[in-house]
Coordinates of C-alpha atoms and ligand atoms in Angstrom, one line a residue:
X1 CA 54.3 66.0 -14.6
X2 CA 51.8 67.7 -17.2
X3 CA 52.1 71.0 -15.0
X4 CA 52.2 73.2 -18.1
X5 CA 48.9 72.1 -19.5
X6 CA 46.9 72.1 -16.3
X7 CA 43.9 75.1 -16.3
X8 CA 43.0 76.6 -13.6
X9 CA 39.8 78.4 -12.2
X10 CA 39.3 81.0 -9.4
X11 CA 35.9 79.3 -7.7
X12 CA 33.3 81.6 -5.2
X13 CA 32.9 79.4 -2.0
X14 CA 29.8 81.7 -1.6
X15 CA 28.3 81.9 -4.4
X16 CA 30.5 79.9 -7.1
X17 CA 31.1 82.4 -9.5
X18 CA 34.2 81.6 -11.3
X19 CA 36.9 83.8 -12.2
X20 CA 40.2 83.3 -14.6
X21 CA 42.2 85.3 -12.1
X22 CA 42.3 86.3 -8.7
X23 CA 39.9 88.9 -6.9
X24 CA 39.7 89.8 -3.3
X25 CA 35.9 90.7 -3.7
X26 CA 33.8 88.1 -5.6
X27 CA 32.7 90.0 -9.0
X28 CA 29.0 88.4 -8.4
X29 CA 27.8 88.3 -4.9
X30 CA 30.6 90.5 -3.3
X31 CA 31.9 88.0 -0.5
X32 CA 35.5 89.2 0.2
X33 CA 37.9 87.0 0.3
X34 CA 36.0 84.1 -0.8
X35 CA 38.2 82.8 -4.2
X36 CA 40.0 79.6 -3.8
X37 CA 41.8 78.0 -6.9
X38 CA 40.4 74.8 -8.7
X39 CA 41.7 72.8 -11.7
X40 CA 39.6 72.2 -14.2
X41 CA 39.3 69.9 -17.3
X42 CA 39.3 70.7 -20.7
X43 CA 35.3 70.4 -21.0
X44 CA 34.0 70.7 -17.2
X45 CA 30.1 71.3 -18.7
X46 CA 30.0 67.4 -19.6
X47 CA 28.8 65.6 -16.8
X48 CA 27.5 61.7 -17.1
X49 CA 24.0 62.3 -16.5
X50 CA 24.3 65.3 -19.2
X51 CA 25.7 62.5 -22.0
X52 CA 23.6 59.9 -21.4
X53 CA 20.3 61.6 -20.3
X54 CA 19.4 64.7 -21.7
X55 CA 18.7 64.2 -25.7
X56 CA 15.9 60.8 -26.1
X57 CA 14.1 63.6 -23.4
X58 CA 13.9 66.7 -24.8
X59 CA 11.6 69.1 -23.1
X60 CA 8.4 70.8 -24.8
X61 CA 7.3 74.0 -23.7
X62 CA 3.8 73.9 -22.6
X63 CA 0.9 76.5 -22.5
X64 CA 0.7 77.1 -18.6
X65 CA -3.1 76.5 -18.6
X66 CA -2.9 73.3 -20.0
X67 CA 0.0 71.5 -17.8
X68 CA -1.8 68.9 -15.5
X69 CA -1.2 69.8 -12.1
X70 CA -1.5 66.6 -10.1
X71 CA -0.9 68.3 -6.4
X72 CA 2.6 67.2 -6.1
X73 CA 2.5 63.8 -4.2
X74 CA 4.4 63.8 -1.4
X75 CA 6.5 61.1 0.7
X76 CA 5.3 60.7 4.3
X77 CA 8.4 61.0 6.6
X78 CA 7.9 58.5 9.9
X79 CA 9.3 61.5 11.7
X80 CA 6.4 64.0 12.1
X81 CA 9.1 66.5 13.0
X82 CA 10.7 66.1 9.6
X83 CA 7.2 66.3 7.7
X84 CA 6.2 69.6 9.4
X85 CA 9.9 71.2 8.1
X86 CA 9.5 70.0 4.4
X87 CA 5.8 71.5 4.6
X88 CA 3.9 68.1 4.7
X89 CA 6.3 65.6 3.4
X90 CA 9.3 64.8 1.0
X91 CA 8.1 66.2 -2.7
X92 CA 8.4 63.4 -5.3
X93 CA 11.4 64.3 -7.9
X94 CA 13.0 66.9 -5.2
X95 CA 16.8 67.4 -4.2
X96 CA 16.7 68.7 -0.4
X97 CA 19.9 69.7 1.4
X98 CA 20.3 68.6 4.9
X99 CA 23.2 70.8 6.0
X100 CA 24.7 71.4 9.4
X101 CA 28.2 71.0 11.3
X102 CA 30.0 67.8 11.5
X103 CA 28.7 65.9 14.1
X104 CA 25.4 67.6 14.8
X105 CA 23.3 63.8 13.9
X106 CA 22.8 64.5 10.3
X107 CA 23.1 60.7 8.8
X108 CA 21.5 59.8 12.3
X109 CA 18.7 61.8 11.6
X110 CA 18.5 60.3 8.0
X111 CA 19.1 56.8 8.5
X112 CA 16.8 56.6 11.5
X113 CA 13.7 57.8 8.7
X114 CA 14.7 55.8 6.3
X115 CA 15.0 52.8 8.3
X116 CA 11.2 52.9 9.3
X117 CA 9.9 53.1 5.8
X118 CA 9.3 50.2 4.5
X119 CA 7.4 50.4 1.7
X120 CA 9.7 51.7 -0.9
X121 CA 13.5 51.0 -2.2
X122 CA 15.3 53.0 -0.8
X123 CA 19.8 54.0 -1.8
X124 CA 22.3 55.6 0.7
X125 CA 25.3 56.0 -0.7
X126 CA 27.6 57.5 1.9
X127 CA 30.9 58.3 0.9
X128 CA 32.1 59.0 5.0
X129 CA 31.1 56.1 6.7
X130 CA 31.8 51.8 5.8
X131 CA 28.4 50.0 5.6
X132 CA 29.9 48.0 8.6
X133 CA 29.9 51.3 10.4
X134 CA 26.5 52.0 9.2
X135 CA 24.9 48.8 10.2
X136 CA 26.1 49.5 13.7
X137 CA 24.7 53.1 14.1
X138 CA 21.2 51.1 12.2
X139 CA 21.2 49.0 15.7
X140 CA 22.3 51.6 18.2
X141 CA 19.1 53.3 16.4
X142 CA 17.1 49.9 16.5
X143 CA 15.5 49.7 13.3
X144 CA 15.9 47.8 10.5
X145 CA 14.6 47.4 7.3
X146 CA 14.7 44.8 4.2
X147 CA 14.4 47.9 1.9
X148 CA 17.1 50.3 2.3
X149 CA 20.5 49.7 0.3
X150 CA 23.6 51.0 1.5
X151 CA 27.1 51.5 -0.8
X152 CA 30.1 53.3 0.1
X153 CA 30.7 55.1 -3.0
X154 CA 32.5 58.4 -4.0
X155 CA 32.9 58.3 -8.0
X156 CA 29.4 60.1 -9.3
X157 CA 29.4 57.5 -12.1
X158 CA 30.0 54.2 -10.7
X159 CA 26.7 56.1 -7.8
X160 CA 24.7 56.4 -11.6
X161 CA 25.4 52.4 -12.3
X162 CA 24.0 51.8 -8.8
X163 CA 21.2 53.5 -9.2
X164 CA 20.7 52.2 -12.8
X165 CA 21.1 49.1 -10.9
X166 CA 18.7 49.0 -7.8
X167 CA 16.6 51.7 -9.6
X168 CA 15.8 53.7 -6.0
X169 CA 12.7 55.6 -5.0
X170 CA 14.6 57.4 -2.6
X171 CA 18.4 58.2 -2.8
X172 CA 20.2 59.7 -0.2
X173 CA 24.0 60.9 -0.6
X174 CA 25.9 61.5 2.7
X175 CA 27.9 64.1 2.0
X176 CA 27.4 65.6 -1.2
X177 CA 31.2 66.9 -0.3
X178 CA 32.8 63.5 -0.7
X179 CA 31.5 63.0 -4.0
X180 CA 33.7 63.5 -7.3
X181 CA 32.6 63.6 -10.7
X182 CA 35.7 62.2 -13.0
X183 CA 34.9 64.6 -15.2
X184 CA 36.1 67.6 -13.5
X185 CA 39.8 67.3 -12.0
X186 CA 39.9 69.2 -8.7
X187 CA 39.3 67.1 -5.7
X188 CA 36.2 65.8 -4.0
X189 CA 34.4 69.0 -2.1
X190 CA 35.7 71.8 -4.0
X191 CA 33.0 74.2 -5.5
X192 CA 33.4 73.0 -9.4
X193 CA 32.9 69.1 -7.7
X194 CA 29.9 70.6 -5.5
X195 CA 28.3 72.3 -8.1
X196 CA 28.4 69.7 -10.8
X197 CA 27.5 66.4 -8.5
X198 CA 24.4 68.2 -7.0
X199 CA 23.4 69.3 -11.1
X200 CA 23.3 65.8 -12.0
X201 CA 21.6 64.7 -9.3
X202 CA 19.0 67.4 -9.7
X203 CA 18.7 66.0 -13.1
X204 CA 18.2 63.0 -11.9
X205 CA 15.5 63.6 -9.2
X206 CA 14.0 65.3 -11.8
X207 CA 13.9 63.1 -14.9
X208 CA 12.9 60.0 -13.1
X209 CA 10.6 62.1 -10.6
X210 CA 13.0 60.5 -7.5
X211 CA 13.4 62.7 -4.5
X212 CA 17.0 62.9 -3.8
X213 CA 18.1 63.8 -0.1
X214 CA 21.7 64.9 0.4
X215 CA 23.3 66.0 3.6
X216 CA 26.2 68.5 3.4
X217 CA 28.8 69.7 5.7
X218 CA 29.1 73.7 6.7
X219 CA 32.7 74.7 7.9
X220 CA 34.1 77.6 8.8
X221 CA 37.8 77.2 6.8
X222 CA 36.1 77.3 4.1
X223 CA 38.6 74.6 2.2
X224 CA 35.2 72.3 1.5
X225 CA 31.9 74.5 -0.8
X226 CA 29.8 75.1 1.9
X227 CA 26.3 74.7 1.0
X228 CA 25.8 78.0 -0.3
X229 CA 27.1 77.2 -3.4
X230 CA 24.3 74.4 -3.4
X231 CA 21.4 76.6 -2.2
X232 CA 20.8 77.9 -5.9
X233 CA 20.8 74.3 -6.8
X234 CA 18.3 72.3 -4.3
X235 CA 14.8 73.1 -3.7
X236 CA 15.1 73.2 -0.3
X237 CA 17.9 73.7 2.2
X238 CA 17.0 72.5 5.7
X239 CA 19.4 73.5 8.2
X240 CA 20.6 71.5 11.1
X241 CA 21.5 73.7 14.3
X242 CA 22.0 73.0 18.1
X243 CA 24.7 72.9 20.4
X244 CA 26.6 69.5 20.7
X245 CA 27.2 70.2 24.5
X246 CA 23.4 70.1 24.7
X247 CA 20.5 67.5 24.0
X248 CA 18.6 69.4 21.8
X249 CA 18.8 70.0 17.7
X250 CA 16.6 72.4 15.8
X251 CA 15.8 71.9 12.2
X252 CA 14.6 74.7 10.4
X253 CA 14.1 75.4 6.1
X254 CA 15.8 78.3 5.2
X255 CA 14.7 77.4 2.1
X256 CA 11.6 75.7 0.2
X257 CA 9.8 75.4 -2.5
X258 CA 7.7 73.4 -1.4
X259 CA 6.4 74.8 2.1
X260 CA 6.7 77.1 4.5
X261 CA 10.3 78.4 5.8
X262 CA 8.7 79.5 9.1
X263 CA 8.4 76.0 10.0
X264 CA 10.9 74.4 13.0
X265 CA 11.1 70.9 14.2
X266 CA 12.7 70.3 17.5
X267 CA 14.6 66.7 18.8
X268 CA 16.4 65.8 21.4
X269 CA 19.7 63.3 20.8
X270 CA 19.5 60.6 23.1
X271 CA 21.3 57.2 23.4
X272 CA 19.3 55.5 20.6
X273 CA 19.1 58.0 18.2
X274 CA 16.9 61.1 17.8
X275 CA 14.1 61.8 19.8
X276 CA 11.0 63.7 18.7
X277 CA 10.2 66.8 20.8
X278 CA 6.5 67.7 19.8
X279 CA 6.6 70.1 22.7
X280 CA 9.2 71.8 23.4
X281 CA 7.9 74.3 26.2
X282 CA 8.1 70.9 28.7
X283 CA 12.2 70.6 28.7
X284 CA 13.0 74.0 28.4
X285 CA 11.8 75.0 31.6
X286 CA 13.1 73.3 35.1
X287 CA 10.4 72.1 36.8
X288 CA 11.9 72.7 40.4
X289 CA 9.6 72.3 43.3
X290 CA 10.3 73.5 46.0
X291 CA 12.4 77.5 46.7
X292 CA 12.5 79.0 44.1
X293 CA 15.6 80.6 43.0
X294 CA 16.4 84.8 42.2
X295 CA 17.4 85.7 38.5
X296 CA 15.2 83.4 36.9
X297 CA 12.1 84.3 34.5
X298 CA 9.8 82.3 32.5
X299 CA 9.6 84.0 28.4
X300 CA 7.2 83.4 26.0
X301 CA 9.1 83.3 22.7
X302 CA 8.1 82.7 18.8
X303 CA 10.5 80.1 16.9
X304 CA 9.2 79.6 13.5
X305 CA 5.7 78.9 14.3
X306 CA 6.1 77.7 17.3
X307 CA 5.2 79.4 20.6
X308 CA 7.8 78.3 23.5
X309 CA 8.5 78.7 26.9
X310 CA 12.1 79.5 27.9
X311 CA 14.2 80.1 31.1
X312 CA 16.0 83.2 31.2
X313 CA 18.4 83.4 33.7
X314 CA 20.7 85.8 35.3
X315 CA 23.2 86.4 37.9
X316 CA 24.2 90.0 38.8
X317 CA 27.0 90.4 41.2
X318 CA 29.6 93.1 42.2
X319 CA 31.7 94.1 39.8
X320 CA 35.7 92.7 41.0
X321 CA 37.5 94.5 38.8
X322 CA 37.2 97.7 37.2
X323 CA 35.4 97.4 34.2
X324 CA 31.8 95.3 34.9
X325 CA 32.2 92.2 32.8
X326 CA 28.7 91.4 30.7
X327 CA 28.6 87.8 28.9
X328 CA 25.3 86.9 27.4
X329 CA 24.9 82.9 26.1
X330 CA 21.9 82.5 23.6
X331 CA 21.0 86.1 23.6
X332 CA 21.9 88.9 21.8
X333 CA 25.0 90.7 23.9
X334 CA 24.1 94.1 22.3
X335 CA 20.4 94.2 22.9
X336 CA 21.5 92.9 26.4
X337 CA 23.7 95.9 26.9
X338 CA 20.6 98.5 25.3
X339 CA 18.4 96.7 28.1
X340 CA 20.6 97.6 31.1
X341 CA 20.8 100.7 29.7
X342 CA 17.2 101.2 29.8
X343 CA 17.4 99.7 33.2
X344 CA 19.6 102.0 34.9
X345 CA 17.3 104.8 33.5
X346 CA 14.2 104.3 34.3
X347 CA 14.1 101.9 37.0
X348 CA 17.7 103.8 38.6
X349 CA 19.2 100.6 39.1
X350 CA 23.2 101.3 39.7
X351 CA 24.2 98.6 37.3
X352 CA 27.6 99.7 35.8
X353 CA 29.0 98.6 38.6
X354 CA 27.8 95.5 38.2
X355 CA 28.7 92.3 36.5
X356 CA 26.2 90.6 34.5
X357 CA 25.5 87.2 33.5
X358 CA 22.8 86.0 31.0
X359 CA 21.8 82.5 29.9
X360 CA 19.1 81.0 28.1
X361 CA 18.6 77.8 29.2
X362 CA 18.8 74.5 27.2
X363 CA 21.7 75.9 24.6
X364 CA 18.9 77.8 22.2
X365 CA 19.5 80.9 20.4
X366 CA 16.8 83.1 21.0
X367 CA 16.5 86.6 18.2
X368 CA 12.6 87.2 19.2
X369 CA 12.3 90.6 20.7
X370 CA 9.4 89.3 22.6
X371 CA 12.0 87.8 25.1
X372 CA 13.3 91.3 26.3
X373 CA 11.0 91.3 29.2
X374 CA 11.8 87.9 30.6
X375 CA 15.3 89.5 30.3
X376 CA 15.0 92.1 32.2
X377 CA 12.8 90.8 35.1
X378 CA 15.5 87.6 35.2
X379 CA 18.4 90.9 35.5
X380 CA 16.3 92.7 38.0
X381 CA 15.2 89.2 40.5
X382 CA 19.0 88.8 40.9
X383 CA 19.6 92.3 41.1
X384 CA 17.3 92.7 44.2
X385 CA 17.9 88.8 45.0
X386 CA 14.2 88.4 44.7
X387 CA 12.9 85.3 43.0
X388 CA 9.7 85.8 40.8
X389 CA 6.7 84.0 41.7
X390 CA 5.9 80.6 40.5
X391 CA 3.7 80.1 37.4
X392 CA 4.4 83.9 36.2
X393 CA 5.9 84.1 32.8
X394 CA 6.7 86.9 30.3
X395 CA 6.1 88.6 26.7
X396 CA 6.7 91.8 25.5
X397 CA 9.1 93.6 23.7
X398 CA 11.3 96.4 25.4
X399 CA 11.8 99.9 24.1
X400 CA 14.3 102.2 24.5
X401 CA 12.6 104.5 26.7
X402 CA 11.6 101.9 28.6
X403 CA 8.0 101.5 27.3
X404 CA 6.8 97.6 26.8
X405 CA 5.5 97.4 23.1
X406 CA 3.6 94.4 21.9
X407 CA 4.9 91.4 19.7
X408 CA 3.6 89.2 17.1
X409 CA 0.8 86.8 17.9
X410 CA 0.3 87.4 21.1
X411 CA -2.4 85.2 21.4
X412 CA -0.5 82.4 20.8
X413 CA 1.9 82.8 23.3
X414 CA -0.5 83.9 25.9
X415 CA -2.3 80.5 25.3
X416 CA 1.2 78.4 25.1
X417 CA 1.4 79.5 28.7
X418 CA -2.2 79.1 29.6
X419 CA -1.7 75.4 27.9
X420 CA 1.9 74.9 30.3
X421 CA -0.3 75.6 33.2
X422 CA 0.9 79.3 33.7
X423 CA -0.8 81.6 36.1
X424 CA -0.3 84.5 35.6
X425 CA 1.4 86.3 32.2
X426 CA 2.7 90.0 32.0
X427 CA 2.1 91.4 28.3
X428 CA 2.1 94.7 26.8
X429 CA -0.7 96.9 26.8
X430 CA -3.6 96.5 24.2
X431 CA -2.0 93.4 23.0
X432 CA -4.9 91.6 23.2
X433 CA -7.3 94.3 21.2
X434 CA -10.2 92.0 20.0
X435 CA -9.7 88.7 21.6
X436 CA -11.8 87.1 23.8
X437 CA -9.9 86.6 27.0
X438 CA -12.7 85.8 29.6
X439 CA -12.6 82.2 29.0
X440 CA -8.9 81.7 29.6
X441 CA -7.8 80.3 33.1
X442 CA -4.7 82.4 33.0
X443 CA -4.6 85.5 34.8
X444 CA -3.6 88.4 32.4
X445 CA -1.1 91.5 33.6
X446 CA -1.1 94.4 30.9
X447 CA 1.8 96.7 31.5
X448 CA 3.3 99.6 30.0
X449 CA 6.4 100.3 30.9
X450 CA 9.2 98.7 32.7
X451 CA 8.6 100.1 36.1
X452 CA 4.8 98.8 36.5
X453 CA 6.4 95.4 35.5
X454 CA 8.5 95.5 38.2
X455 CA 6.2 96.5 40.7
X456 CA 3.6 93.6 39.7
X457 CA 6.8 91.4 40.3
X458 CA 8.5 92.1 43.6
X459 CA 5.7 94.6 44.9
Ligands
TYD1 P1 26.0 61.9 13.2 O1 24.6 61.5 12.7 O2 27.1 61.0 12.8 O3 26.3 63.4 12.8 P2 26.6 64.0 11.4 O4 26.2 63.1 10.3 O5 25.9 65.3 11.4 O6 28.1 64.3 11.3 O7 25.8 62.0 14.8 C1 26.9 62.2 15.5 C2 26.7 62.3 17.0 O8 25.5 61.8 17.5 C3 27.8 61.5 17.6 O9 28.6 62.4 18.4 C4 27.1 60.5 18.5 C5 25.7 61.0 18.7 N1 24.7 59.9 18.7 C6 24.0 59.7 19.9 O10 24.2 60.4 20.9 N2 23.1 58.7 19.9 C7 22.8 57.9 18.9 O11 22.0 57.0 19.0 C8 23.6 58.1 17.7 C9 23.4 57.2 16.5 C10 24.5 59.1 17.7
MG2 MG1 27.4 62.0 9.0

């Protein structure tokens, strides 16, 4: 064994800052406890793309007013979803980053795009799955195409020889963590691997102006570079999120230079692949006929751009044991605990004896303050055992004295509702200064504070 000539690195997984020694707080970005220890060759910088690619095309600087600026073409995505997230459509010569946990419908969501477009040549190299395996997810999906290459592939130079080979306009690698350059030692998914596969693809997407998709894993060991060492890298990140005991996957950019990072797309995972959910309001609130049922309330939220409906619900019961147990899902618990605080003084509801349950329905993760009222009229209809009203919803942020302050575009949200077939909506005071409310068919509540909330609700 060579043991006494092997090198080795301290790596960042946050950032990937490298250190000779050891630290307990990265010297760059200040993560604690984020070094792990990588080998490394002799000459780590030398990448194949660098050797063969980078001296016939030497760059010129240019004078900024005389670079052409042909409005970066974009790729239509078949999935309208997908084209809203990137800001329009997939940027010619651009490395994206799909990331999100293992199992969320990443390659699903990939193959099933780039199974319906036909027009161009299109490489997925997937370094997780056989093409056997692949080919059967391609016909659970349904789609198929005469244009799209698939490889099994983990060595970043014998990918290079493919694509010398087929000569792609759209790569894909799935994951970028099971790709290993052989010229860095340390194994396939550590940060030095990470950092240097996604450079010479970005090299690559760049000099021959191919967009470059790749999907990467997040996990919370830590013993794989999460995509944070890649977000420097990519031009956009777009993150994967949802609940796998649930239908329904969000994708959001947290990152793009191309577009917008307030934009969301919304699908639902069904039996053959992904479905498109252009609106969401529909499945995220139960359309029961029929009694209705205490401790549920109908919010208007803001995701991205996107106005929603969502179903709060709650159950308040007597409290069995001494200390009142509170356990929020999709909410945050703190701002729940503020809001029964609030509750208990100004509306005098005895709730610390009480045990309180809050969900949001349909597995989301709701952060808009906007949702505060639906909140506490859900807490307060199972408090009294009352159920709200059919076609009332709720929007309106609550303070800590208990006044009802107004949220972003409330317009939007009031006419989400109106659009859902709401009748009635309760919003803060004044939110509507200057907008012209006499044509809408909803029936619009101002209130103030909590207490003239309440009263409009249970009388
Ligand atoms: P996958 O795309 O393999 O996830 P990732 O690449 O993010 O790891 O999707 C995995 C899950 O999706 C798997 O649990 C099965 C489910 N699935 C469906 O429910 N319907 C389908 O049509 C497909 C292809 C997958
Ligand atoms: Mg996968």
């Amino acid at each position: 064994m060579a043991k006494t000539k092997e090198k080795t690195r301290w790596f960042c997984t946050e950032c990937g800052a490298d250190s000779p020694k050891w630290e307990g707080r990265c010297p760059s970005c200040g993560a604690w406890n984020s070094m792990v220890e990588e080998r490394v060759s002799p000459s780590p910088r030398k990448s194949p793309a660098t050797r063969t690619r980078t001296t016939p095309n030497r760059s010129v600087p240019q004078k900024v007013s005389e670079i052409k600026a042909s409005e970066e073409a974009r790729i239509h995505m078949p999935s309208e979803e997908l084209n809203r997230v990137l800001g329009g459509g997939l940027v010619s010569g651009s490395l994206v980053l799909i990331g999100g946990e293992p199992g969320i419908g990443k390659s699903t969501l990939v193959l099933q795009n780039i199974l319906s477009i036909k027009s161009r040549r299109i490489l997925y190299v997937s370094g997780e799955e056989s093409a056997m395996q692949i080919k059967l997810r391609a016909d659970r999906i349904g789609r198929m195409s005469d244009n799209c290459y698939i490889v099994t592939e983990t060595s970043l130079e014998t990918i290079f020889e493919h694509i010398a080979e087929i000569e792609p306009q759209l790569l894909i690698v799935d994951s970028i963590q099971t790709i290993a350059s052989d010229a860095i030692e340390s194994a396939a998914g550590s940060v030095s691997q990470v950092r240097e596969c996604a450079a010479s693809l970005l090299r690559y997407a760049k000099e021959e102006n191919v967009p470059v998709l790749l999907i990467g894993h997040i996990n919370k060991e830590g013993s794989l570079a999460g995509p944070k060492v890649l977000e420097h890298i990519v031009d956009a990140v777009l993150q994967f999120e949802g609940d796998r005991q649930y239908m329904y996957r969000i994708l959001r950019a947290t990152k793009n230079r191309f577009g917008n990072t307030s934009e969301l797309g919304v699908y639902e995972m069904c039996q053959r692949g992904l479905r498109e959910v252009s609106n969401p309001s529909e499945m995220l609130i139960s359309r029961q006929t029929g009694e209705q049922l205490s401790g549920c309330a109908i919010g208007v939220t803001i995701e991205g751009q996107r106005p929603f409906l969502i179903e709060t619900q709650a159950l308040v019961s007597t409290a069995a044991y001494g200390t009142p147990q509170r356990s929020v899902t999709g909410f945050d618990s703190k701002r729940m605990n503020m809001l029964l605080a609030v509750l208990e003084k100004r509306v005098g509801f005895k709730l610390a004896q009480k045990d309180v349950f809050l969900n949001i329905a349909g597995g989301l993760k709701v952060a808009d303050p906007a949702l505060d009222l639906a909140v506490i009229a859900a807490i307060l209809s199972s408090n009294v055992d009352m159920a709200i009203q059919h076609g009332i919803c709720l929007s309106g942020e609550v303070g800590l004295s208990g006044e009802i302050r107004p949220a972003a575009r409330m317009e939007q949200r009031v006419r989400e509702a109106e659009k859902l077939g709401m009748e009635t909506i309760i919003i803060p005071r004044g939110s509507l200064k200057g907008v012209d409310t006499s044509r809408m068919a909803i029936k619009i509540v101002e209130v103030s504070k909590v207490e003239e909330a309440f009263r409009h609700l249970f009388g």
